[in-house]
CSV table of C-alpha atoms in Angstrom, one decimal:
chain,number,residue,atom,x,y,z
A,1,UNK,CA,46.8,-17.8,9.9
A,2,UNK,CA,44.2,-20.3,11.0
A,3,UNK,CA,41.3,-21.5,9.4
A,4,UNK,CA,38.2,-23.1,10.7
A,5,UNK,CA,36.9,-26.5,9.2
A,6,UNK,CA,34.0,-26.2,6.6
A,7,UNK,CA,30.7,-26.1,7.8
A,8,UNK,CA,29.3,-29.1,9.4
A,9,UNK,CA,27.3,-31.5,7.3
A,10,UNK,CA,23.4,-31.4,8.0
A,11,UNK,CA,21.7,-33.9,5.9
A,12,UNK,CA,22.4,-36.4,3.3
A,13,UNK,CA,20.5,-37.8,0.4
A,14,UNK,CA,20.8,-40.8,-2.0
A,15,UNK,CA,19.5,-44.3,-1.8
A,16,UNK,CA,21.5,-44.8,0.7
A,17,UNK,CA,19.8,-42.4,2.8
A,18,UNK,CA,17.5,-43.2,5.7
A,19,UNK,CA,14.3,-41.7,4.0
A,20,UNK,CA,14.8,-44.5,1.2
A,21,UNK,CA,15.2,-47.0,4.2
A,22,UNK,CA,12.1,-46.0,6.0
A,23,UNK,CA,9.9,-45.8,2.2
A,24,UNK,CA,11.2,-49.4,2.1
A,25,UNK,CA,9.0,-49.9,4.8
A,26,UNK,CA,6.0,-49.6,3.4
A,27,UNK,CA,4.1,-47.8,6.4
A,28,UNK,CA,1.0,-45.7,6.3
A,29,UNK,CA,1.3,-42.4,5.1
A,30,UNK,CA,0.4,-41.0,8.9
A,31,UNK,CA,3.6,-43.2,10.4
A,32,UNK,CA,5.2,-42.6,7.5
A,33,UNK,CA,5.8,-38.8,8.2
A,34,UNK,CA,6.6,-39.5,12.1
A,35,UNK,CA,9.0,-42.1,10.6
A,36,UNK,CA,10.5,-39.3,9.0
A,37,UNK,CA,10.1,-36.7,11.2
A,38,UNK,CA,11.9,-39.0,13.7
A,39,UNK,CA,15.0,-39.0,11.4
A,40,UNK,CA,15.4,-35.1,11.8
A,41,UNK,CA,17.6,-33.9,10.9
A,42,UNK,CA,19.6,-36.3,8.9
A,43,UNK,CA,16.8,-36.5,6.1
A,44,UNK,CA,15.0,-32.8,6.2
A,45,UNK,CA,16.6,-32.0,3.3
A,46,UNK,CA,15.4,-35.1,1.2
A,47,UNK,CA,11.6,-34.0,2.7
A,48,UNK,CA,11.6,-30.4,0.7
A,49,UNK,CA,13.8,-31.2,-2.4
A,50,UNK,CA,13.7,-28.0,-4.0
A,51,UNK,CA,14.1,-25.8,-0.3
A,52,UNK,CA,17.1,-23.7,-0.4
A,53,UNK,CA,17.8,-25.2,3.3
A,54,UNK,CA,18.4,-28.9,0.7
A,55,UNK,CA,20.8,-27.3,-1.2
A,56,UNK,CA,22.7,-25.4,1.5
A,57,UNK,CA,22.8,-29.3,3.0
A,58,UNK,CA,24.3,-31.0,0.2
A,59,UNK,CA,26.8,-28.3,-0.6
A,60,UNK,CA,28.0,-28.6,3.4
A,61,UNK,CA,28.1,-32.5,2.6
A,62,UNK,CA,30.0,-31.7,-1.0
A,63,UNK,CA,32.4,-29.1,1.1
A,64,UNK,CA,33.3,-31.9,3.9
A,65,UNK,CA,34.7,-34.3,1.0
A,66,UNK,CA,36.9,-31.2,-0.1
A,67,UNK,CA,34.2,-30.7,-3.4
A,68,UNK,CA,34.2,-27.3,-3.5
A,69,UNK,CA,34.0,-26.5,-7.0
A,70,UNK,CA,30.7,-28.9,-6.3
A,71,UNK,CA,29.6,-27.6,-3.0
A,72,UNK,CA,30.1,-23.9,-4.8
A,73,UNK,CA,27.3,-24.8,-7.1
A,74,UNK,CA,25.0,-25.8,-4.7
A,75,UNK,CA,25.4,-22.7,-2.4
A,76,UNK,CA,24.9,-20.5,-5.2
A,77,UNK,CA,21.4,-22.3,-5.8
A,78,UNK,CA,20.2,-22.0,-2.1
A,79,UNK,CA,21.2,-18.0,-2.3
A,80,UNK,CA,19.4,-17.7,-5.7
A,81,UNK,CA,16.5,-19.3,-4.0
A,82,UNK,CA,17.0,-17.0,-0.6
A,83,UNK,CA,19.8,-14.5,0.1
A,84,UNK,CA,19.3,-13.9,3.0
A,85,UNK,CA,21.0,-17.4,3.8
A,86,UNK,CA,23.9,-16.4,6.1
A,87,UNK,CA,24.7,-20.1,6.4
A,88,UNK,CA,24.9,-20.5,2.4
A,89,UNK,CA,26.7,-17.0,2.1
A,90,UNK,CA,29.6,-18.0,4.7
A,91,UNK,CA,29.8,-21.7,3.2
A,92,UNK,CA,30.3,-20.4,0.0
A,93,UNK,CA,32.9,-18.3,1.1
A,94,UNK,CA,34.8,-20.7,3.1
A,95,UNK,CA,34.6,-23.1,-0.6
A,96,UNK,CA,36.2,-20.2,-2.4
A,97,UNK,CA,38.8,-19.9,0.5
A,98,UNK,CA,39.7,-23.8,0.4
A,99,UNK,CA,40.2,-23.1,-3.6
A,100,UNK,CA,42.6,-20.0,-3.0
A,101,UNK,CA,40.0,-18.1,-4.6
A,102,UNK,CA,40.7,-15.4,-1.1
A,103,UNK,CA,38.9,-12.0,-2.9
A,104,UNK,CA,35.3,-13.1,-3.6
A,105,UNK,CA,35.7,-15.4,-0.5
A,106,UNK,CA,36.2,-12.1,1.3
A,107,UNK,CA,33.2,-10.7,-1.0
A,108,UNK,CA,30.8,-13.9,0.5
A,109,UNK,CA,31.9,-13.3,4.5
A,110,UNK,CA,30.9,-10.0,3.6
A,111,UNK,CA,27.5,-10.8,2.2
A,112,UNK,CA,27.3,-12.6,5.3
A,113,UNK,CA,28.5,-9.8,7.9
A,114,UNK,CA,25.9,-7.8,6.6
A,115,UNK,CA,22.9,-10.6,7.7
A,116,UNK,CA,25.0,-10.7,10.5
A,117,UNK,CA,27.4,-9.1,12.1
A,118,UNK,CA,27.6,-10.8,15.7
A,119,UNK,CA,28.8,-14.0,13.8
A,120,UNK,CA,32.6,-14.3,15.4
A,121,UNK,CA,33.4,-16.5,13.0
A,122,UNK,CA,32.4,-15.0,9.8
A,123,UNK,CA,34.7,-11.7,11.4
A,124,UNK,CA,37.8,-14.6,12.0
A,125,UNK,CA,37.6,-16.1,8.2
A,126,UNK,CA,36.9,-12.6,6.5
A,127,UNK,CA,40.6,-11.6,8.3
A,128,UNK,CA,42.0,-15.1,7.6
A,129,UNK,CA,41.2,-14.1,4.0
A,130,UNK,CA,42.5,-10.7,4.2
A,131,UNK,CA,45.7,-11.9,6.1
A,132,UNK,CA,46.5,-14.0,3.1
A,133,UNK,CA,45.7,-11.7,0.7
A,134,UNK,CA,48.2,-9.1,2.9
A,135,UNK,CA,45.1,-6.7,3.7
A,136,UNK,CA,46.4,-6.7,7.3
A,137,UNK,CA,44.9,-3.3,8.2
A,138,UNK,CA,41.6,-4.4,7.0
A,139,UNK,CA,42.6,-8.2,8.7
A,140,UNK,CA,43.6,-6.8,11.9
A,141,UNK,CA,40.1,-4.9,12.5
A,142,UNK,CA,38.3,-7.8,12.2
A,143,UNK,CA,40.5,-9.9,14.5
A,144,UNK,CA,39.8,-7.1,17.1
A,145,UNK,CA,35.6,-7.1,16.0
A,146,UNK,CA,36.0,-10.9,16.7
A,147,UNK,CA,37.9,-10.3,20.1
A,148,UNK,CA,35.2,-7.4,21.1
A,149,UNK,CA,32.2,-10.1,21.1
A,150,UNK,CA,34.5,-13.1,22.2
A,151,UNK,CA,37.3,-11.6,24.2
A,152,UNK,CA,38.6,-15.5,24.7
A,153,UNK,CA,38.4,-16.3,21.1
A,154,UNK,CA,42.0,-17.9,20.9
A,155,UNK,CA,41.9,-18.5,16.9
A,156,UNK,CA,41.1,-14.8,16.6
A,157,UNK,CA,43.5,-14.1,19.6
A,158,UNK,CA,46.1,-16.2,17.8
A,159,UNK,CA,45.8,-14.4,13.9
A,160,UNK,CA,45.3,-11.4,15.6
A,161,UNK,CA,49.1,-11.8,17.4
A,162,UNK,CA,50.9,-13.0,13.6
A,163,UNK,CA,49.1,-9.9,11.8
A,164,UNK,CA,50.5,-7.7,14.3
A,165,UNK,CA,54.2,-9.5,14.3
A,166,UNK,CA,53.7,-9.4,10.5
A,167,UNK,CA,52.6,-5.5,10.6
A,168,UNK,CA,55.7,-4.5,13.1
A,169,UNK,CA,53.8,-4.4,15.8
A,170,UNK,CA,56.3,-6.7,17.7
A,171,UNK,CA,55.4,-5.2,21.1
A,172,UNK,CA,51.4,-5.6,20.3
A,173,UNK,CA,52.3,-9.3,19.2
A,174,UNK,CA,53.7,-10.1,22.2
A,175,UNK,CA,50.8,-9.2,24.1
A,176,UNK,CA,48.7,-11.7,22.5
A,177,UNK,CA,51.1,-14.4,22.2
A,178,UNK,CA,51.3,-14.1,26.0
A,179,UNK,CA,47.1,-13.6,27.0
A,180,UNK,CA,47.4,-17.1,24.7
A,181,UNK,CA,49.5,-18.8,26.7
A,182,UNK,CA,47.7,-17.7,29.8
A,183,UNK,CA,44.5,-18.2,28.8
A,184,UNK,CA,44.1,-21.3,26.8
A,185,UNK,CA,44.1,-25.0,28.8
A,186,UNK,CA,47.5,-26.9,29.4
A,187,UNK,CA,46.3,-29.5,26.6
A,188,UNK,CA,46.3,-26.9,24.0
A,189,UNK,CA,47.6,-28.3,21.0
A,190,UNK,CA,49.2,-25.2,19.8
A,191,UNK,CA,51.1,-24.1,22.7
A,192,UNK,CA,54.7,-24.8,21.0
A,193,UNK,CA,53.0,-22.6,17.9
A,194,UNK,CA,53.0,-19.6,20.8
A,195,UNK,CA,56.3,-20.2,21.9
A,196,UNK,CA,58.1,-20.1,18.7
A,197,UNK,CA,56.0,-16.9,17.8
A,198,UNK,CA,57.5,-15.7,20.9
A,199,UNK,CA,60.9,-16.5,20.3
A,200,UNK,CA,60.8,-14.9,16.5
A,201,UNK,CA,59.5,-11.6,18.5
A,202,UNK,CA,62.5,-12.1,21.1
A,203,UNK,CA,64.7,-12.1,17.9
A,204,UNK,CA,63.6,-9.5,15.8
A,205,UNK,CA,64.0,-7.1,18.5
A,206,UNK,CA,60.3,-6.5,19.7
C-alpha cells in the first residue's frame, strides 16, 4: 500500500526566520508590515502567534523532520483552537499513521472526510490505513470513492489493485494492474511494481 508524503511545510519560525531578519532592519512600522507581508507565506505564522493556522504550520514543519510525536502536539492545539481545520485533522492523522498508530489515524481522516469529502487524498490515506489494519472491505470503498472523483488517480488505482489481489479478487486486480500500465507515463517509477503484481496474479491462478 502506498502512502503519500506528510503535508508540505508552510511557514517557519525561530531566529533564524526571515521576520527576525527583516525586525533587524529597523524599518518604519508602515514598511515594516509590507516587509512582512512581502515574505508571505514563509513568516504568516510568526505574524499571528497564537492562530491555529501557526500551529497547524509548525506541526507540518515538525512532521517533515519525521517529529511526529511533536507535530502531534501541535495539531491537536490548532484543532482545539478551530475544528473545523481539515488541514490539521488530516495532518494529524497522517502523524499517527507515520507512528503505526493506524486506528485513530483512521479516526483523524475521518474527522476530516466529514469537513470534506471531495478530498481524494484524505479517501486514499483513510484506505492505506485500513489496508494495513486488514479492513479491506472498508479499504477498498474508499479506493473506489477516490477513483469516482479522480478516475486517473494511480496511487488509489494502485492500492485499489493489491486490496483486491489480497481480497481474491485476482480477476478485479488484474484489471487495475493493467488500466496502470496503460495509463500512467513511460517514466513511471513504479512500472516494475505492476508487472510483478501481475506476474503473482498470473501465478495464483487469477
Amino acid at each position: 500500500i502506498r502512502r503519500k508524503k506528510p503535508l508540505p511545510v508552510t511557514g517557519r519560525s525561530g531566529k533564524g526566520s526571515p521576520l527576525h531578519t527583516l525586525r533587524s532592519l529597523d524599518p518604519s512600522p508602515r514598511q515594516e508590515i509590507k516587509l512582512r507581508l512581502n515574505e508571505a507565506p514563509a513568516v504568516l505564522g510568526d505574524l499571528i502567534e497564537s492562530s491555529s493556522r501557526s500551529r497547524l504550520t509548525r506541526g507540518q514543519w515538525r512532521a517533515r523532520r519525521n517529529e511526529h510525536a511533536a507535530a502531534i502536539a501541535e495539531f491537536d492545539l490548532a484543532i482545539e483552537k478551530d475544528g473545523r481545520w481539515v488541514e490539521a485533522w488530516h495532518a494529524r492523522g497522517r502523524s499517527k499513521d507515520a507512528m503505526g498508530r493506524y486506528a485513530e489515524a483512521v479516526d483523524d481522516y475521518t474527522r476530516a472526510l466529514r469537513l470534506d469529502s471531495s478530498n481524494v487524498d484524505l479517501w486514499l490515506d483513510r484506505g492505506a490505513a485500513l489496508a494495513t489494519l486488514d479492513r479491506r472491505v472498508e479499504a477498498r470503498a474508499d479506493f473506489d470513492r477516490a477513483l469516482e472523483l479522480q478516475p486517473g488517480h494511480l496511487s488509489a488505482r494502485w492500492n485499489r489493485g493489491v486490496v483486491r489481489r489480497l481480497s481474491g479478487d485476482v480477476a478485479g486486480a488484474v484489471l487495475d494492474f493493467l488500466e496502470l500500465l496503460r495509463a500512467a507515463p513511460p517514466e513511471w517509477p513504479f512500472r516494475p511494481d505492476v508487472e510483478r503484481e501481475l506476474n503473482t496474479c498470473a501465478t495464483s491462478g487469477g
